[in-house]
Short mmCIF file of C-alpha atoms and ligand atoms in Angstrom, two decimals:
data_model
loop_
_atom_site.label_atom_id
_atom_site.label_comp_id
_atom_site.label_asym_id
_atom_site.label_seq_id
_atom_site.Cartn_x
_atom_site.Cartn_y
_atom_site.Cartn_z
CA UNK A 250 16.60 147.90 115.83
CA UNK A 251 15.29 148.75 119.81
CA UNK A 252 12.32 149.85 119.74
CA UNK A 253 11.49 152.54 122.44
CA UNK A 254 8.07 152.24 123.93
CA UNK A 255 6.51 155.05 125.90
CA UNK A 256 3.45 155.51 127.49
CA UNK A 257 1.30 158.93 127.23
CA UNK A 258 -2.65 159.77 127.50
CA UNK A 259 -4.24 162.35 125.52
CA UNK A 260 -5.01 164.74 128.48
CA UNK A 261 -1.55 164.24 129.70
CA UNK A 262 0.90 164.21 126.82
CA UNK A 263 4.61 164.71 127.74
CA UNK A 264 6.10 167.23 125.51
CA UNK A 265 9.71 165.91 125.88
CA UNK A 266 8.55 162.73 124.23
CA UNK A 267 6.50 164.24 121.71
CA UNK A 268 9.87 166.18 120.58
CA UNK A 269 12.11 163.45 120.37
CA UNK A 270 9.65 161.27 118.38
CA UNK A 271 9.27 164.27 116.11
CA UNK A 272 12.71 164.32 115.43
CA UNK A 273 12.85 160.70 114.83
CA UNK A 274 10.56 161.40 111.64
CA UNK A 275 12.05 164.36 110.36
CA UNK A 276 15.39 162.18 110.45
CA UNK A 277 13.30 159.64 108.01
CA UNK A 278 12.75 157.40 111.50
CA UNK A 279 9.90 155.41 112.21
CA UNK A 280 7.09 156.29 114.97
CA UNK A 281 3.95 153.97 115.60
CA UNK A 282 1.26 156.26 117.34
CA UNK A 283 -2.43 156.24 118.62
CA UNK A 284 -5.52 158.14 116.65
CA UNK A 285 -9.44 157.81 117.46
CA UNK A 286 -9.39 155.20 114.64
CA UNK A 287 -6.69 152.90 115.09
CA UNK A 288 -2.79 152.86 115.90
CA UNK A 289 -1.02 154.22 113.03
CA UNK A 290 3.07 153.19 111.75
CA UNK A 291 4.00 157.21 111.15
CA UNK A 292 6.65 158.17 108.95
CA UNK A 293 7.89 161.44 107.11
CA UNK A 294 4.93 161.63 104.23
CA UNK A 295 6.88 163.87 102.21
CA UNK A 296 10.37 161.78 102.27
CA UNK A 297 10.17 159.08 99.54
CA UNK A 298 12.81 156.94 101.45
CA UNK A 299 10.36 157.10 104.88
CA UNK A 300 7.41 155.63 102.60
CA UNK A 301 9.88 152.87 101.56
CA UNK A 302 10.43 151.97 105.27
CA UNK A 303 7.21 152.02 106.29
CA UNK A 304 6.27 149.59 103.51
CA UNK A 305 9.07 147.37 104.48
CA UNK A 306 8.10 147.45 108.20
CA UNK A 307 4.43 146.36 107.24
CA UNK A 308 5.65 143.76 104.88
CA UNK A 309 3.17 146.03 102.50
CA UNK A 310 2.83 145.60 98.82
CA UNK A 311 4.38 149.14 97.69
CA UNK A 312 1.61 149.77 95.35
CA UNK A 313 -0.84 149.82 98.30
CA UNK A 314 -1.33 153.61 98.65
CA UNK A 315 -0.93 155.85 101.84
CA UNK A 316 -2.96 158.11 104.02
CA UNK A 317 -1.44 161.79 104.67
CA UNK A 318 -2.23 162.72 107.83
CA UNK A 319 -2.04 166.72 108.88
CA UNK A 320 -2.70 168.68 112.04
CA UNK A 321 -4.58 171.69 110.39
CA UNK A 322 -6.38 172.54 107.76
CA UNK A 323 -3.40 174.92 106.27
CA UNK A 324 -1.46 172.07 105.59
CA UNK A 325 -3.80 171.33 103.13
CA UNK A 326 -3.04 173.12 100.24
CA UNK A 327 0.50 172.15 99.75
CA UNK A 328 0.35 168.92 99.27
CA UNK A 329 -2.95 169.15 96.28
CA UNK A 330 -3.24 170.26 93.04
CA UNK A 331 -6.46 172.32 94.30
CA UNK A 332 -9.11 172.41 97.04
CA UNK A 333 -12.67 171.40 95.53
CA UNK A 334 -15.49 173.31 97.47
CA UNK A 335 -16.22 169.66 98.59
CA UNK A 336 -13.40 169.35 100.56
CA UNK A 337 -14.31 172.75 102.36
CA UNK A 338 -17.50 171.54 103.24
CA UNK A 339 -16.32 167.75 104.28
CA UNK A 340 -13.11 169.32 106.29
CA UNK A 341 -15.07 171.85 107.85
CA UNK A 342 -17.97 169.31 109.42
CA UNK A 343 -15.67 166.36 109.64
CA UNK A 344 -12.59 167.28 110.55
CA UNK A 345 -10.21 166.84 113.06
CA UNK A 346 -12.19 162.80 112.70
CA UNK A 347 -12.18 159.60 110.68
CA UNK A 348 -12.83 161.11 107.89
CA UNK A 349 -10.02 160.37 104.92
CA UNK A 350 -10.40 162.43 101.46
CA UNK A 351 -8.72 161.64 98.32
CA UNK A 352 -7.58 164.87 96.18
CA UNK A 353 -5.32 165.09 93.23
CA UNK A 354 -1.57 165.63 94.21
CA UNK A 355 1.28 168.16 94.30
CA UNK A 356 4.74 167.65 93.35
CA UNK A 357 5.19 167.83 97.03
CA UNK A 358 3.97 164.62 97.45
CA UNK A 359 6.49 161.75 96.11
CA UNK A 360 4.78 159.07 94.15
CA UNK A 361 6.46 156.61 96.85
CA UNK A 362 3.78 158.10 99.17
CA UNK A 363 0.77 157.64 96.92
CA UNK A 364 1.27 153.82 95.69
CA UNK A 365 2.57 156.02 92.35
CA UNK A 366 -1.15 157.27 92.10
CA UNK A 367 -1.26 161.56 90.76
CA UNK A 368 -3.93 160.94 93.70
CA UNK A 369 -3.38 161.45 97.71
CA UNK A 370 -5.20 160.79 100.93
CA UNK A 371 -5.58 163.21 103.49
CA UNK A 372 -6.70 163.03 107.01
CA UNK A 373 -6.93 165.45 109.75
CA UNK A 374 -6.98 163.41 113.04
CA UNK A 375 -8.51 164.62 116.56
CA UNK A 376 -6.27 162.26 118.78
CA UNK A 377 -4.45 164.96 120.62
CA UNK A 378 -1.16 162.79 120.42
CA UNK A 379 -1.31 162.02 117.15
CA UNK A 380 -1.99 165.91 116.34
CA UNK A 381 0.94 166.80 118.47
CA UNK A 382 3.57 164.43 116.90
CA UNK A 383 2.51 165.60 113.08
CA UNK A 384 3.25 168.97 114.06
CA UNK A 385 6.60 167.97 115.37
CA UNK A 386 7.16 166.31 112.57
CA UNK A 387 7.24 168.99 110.36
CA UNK A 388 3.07 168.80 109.61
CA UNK A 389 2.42 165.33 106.97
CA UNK A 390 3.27 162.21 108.78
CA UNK A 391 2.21 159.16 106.27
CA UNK A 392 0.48 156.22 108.33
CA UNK A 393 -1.17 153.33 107.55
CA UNK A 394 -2.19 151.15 110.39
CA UNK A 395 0.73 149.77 112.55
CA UNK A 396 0.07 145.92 111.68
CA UNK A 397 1.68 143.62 109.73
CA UNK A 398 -0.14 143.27 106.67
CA UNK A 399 -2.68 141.20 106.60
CA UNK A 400 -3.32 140.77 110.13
CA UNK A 401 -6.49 142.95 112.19
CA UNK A 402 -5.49 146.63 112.87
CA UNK A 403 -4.07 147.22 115.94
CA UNK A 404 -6.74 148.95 118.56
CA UNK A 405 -4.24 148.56 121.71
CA UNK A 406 -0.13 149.13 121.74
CA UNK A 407 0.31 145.60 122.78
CA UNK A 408 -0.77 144.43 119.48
CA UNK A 409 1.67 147.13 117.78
CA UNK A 410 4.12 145.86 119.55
CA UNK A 411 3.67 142.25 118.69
CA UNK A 412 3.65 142.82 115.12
CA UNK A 413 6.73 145.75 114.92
CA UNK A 414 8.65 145.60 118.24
CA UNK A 415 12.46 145.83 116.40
CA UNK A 416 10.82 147.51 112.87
CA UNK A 417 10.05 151.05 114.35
CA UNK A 418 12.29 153.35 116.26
CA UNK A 419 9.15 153.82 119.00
CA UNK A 420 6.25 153.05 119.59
CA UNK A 421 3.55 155.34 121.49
CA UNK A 422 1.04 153.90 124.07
CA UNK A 423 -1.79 156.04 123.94
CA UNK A 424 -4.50 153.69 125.55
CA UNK A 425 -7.32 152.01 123.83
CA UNK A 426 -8.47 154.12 120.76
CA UNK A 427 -11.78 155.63 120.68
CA UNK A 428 -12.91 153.94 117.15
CA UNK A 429 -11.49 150.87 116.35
CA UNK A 430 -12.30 150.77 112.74
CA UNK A 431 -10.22 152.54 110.43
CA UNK A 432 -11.41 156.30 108.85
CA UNK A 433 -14.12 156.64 105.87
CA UNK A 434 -12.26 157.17 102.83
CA UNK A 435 -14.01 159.46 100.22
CA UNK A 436 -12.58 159.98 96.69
CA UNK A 437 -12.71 163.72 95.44
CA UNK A 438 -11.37 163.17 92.02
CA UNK A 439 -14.38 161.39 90.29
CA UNK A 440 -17.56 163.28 88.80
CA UNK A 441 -19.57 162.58 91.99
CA UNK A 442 -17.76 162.02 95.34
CA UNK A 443 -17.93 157.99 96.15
CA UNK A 444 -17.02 156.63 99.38
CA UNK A 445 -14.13 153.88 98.97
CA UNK A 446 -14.32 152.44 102.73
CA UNK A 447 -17.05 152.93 104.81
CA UNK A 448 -16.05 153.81 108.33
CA UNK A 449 -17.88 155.65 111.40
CA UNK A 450 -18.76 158.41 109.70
CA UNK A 451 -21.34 156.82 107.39
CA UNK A 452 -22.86 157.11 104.21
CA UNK A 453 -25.66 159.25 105.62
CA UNK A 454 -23.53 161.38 107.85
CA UNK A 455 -22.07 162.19 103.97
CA UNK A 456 -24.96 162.31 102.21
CA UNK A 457 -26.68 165.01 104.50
CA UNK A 458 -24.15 167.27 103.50
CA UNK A 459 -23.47 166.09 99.90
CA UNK A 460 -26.72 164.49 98.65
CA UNK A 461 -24.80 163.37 95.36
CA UNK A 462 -22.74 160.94 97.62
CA UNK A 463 -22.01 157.57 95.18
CA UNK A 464 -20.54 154.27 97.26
CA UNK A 465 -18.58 152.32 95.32
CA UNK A 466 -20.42 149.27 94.33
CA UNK A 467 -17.69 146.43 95.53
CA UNK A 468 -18.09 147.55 99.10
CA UNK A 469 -20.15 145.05 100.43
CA UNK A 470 -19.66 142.44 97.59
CA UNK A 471 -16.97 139.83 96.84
CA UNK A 472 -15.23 142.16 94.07
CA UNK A 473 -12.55 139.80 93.31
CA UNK A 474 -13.53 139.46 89.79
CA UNK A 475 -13.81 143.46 89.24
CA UNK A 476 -10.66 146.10 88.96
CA UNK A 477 -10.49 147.85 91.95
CA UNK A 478 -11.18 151.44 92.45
CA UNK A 479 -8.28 151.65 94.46
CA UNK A 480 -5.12 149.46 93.78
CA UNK A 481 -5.16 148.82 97.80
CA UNK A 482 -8.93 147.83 97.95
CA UNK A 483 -7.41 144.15 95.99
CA UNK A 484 -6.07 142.79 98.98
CA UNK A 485 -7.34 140.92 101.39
CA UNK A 486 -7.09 143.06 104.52
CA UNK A 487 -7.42 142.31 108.33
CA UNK A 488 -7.39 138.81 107.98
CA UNK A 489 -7.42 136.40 111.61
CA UNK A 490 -5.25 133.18 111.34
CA UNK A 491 -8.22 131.15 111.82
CA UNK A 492 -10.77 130.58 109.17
CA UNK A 493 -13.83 133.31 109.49
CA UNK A 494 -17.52 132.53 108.39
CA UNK A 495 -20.20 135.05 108.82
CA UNK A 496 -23.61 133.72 109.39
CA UNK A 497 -26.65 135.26 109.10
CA UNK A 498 -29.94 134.47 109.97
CA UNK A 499 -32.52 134.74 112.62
CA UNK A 500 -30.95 134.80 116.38
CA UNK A 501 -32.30 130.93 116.97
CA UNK A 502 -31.11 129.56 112.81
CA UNK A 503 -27.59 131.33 113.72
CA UNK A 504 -27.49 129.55 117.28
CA UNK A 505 -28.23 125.96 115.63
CA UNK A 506 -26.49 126.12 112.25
CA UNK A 507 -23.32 127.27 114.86
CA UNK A 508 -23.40 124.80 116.62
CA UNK A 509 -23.71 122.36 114.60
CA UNK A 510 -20.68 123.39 112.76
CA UNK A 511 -19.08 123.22 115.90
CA UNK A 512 -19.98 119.64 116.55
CA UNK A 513 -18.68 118.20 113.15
CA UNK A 514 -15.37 120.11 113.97
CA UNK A 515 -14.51 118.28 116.99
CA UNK A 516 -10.98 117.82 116.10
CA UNK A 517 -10.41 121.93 115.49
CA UNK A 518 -10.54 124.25 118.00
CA UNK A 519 -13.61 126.25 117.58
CA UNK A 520 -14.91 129.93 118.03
CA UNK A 521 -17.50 132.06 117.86
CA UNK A 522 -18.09 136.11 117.87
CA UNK A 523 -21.50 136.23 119.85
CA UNK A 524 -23.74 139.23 121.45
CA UNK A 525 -24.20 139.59 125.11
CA UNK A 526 -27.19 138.04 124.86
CA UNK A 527 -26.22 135.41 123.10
CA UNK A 528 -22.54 134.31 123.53
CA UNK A 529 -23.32 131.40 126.21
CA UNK A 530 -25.58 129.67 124.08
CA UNK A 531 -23.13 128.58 122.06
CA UNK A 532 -20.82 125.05 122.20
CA UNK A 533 -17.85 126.68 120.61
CA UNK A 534 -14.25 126.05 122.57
CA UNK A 535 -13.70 129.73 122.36
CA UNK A 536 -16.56 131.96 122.79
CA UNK A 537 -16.47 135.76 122.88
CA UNK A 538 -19.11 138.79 122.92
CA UNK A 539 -18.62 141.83 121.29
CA UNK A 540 -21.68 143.55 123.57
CA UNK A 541 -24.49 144.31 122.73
CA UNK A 542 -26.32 144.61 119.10
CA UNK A 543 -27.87 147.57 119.53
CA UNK A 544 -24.53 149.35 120.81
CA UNK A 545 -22.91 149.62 117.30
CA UNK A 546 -19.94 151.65 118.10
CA UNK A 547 -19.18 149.02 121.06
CA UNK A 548 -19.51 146.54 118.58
CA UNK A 549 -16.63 148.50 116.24
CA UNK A 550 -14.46 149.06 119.14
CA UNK A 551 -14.32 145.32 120.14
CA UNK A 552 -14.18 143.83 116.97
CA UNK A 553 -10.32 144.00 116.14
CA UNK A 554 -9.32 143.03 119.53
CA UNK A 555 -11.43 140.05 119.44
CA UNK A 556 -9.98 138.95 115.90
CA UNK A 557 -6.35 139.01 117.36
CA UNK A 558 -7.16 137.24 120.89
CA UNK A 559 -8.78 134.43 118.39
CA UNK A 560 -5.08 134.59 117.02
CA UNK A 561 -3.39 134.56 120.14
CA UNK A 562 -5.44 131.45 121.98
CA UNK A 563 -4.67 129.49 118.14
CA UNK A 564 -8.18 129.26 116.94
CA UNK A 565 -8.52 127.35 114.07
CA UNK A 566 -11.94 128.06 112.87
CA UNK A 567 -14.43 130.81 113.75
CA UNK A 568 -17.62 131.52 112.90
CA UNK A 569 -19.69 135.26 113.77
CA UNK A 570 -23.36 136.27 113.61
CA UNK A 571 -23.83 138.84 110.74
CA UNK A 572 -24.67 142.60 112.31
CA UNK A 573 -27.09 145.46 110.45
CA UNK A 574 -25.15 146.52 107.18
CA UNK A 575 -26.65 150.21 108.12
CA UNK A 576 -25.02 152.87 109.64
CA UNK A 577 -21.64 152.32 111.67
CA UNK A 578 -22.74 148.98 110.80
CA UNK A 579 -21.86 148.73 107.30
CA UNK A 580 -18.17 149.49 108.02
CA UNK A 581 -18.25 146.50 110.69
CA UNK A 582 -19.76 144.02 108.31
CA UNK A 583 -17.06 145.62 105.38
CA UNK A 584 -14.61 144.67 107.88
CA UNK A 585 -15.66 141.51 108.54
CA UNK A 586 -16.37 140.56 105.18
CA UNK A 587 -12.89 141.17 104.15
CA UNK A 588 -11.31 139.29 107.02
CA UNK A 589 -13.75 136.41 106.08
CA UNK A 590 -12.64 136.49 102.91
CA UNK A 591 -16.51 137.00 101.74
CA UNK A 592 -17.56 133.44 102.84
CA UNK A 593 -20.78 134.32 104.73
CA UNK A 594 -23.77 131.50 104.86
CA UNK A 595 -27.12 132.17 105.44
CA UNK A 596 -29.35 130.16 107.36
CA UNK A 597 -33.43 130.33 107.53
P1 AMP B 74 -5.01 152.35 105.48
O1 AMP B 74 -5.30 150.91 105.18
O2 AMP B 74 -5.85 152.90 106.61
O3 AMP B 74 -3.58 152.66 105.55
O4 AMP B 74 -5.57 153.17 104.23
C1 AMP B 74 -4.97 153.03 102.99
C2 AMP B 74 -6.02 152.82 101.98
O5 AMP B 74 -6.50 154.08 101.54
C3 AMP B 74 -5.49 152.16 100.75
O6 AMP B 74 -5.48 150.76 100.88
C4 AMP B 74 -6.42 152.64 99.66
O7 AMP B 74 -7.55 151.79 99.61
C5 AMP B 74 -6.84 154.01 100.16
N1 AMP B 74 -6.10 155.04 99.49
C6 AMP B 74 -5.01 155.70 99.92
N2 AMP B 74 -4.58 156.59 99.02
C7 AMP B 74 -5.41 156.50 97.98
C8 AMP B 74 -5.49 157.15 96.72
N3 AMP B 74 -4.63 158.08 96.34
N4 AMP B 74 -6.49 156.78 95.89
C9 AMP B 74 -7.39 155.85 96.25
N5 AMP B 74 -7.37 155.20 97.43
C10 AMP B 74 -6.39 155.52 98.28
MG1 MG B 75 -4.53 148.86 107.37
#
């Protein structure tokens, strides 16, 4: 397949384009496209055959379910059994944003779509683009991040088109995305609402508006021994080629027990995820900042583009200082957790 890529920003957005993409899904095509979180692999959410594809172009296990994405808040209904007052309340602070909610399904939605769940995700994006194309679409594009599975989500186009140049019919270049971590996913369905991923919007953005906010306990914890809330939550996402360690510890016990891992590898090419203020202390052959500490949201933005240039210059093993598992915080060390595989040391 050619894949066209075109280039658009979200304060100039070229109709024409947005049209013929459009089309493209409503004929059961595939379209990769920008959001604030990361780059998404659109297809028709609503045409069984379109999940297939988009499965297939991932290289995704087909029980891994998808996220609906909509343009307004009248698509809504449709596509759910009901609207809980929740979901008023969440849509109407949180929405357009990262914010994904899980709501029990219509007949509208085919079982290909949901990972066979009676279950469906639902965002409402503010990228302007991505807004644009779901409405020319026909109003439910499905789209799970435009990656490979298995590798870091793509925060750039380049990266899209690495992993599905010749899988998608086009590809949109919409510039670096605002987030870089993938939407807060909050399940509507159970007694209390319980946040599945945590994401920008955080627990205590949630919890200010719905105090009975639950997380669900394998977050933050090696839950390979535990069923999964969600049958996509078992795989082991965002993964680098290298091998990841987290390391956590006091600024100067994370500096030595680095680099002394470092040493003993000679033979491997090394790297290391620093801070600004601490990235050229360290020995390793590749050595990379994500900013500063206290900048949080630069630290979320970086972090996937870091992950795949570690892929691209063939590092073999990396190592990263821990970060704050509060706020935006707890999504980036969720992230990073996962892609380590849960193999973080801690060092006095
Ligand atoms: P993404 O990786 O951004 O495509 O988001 C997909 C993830 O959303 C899946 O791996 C699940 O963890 C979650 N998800 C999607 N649909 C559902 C659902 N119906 N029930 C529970 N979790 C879901
Ligand atoms: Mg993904």
């Amino acid at each position: 397949m050619n894949t066209k890529i075109v280039q658009m920003r979200e304060g100039h957005i070229d109709e024409v384009l947005i049209q013929e993409a459009g089309e493209i899904l409503k004929a059961g095509g595939l379209v990769a496209f920008p959001t604030e979180t990361v780059y998404g692999l659109g297809g028709d959410a609503l045409n069984p055959l379109s999940s297939k594809k988009i499965y297939a172009a991932k290289g995704r296990p087909s029980d891994n379910p998808l996220i609906v994405h909509i343009a307004e808040f009248g698509a809504l209904a449709p596509i759910v059994r009901e609207i809980p007052g929740n979901a008023w309340k969440l849509a109407e602070r949180f929405w357009p944003g990262p914010l994904t909610m899980i709501l029990y399904k219509s007949d509208q939605v085919p079982y290909e779509t949901t990972g066979g769940l009676d279950t469906v995700a639902v965002r409402m994006p503010g990228n302007q683009i991505a807004r644009k194309l779901i409405q020319a679409a026909g109003g439910y594009v499905a789209a799970p991040s435009a990656n490979r599975s298995g590798r870091p989500s793509p925060t750039l186009a380049k990266y899209v088109a690495e992993d599905l140049e010749g899988r998608v019919e086009m590809i949109i270049d919409g510039g670096d995305v605002e987030i870089g971590l993938e939407s807060t996913i909050i399940d509507l369905t159970s007694d209390r609402p319980m946040v599945l991923r945590p994401g920008y919007i955080t627990r205590q953005d949630l919890q200010d508006l719905l105090p009975e906010v639950e997380e669900d306990s394998t977050l933050m914890r090696d839950d390979s021994g535990q069923a999964p809330k969600a049958p996509g939550m078992k795989y082991r996402h965002y993964a680098p080629k290298g091998d990841l360690t987290i390391v956590k510890g006091t600024e100067e016990s994370v500096l030595a027990y680095i680099n002394a891992q470092c040493e003993r590898k000679e033979s491997k090419k090394t790297g290391v995820i620093g801070t600004d203020s601490t990235v050229g202390r360290y020995c390793a052959d590749v050595r990379k900042s994500v900013g500063s500490r206290e900048d949080e949201e630069a630290v979320a933005r970086e972090l996937y583009r870091i992950l795949r240039e570690f892929d691209d210059e063939d590092v073999e093993v990396i190592y990263t200082e821990a970060f704050d598992d509060s706020g935006i915080g707890q999504a980036i060390m969720n992230r990073l957790l996962k892609a380590a595989g849960h193999k973080i040391v801690e060092v006095l």
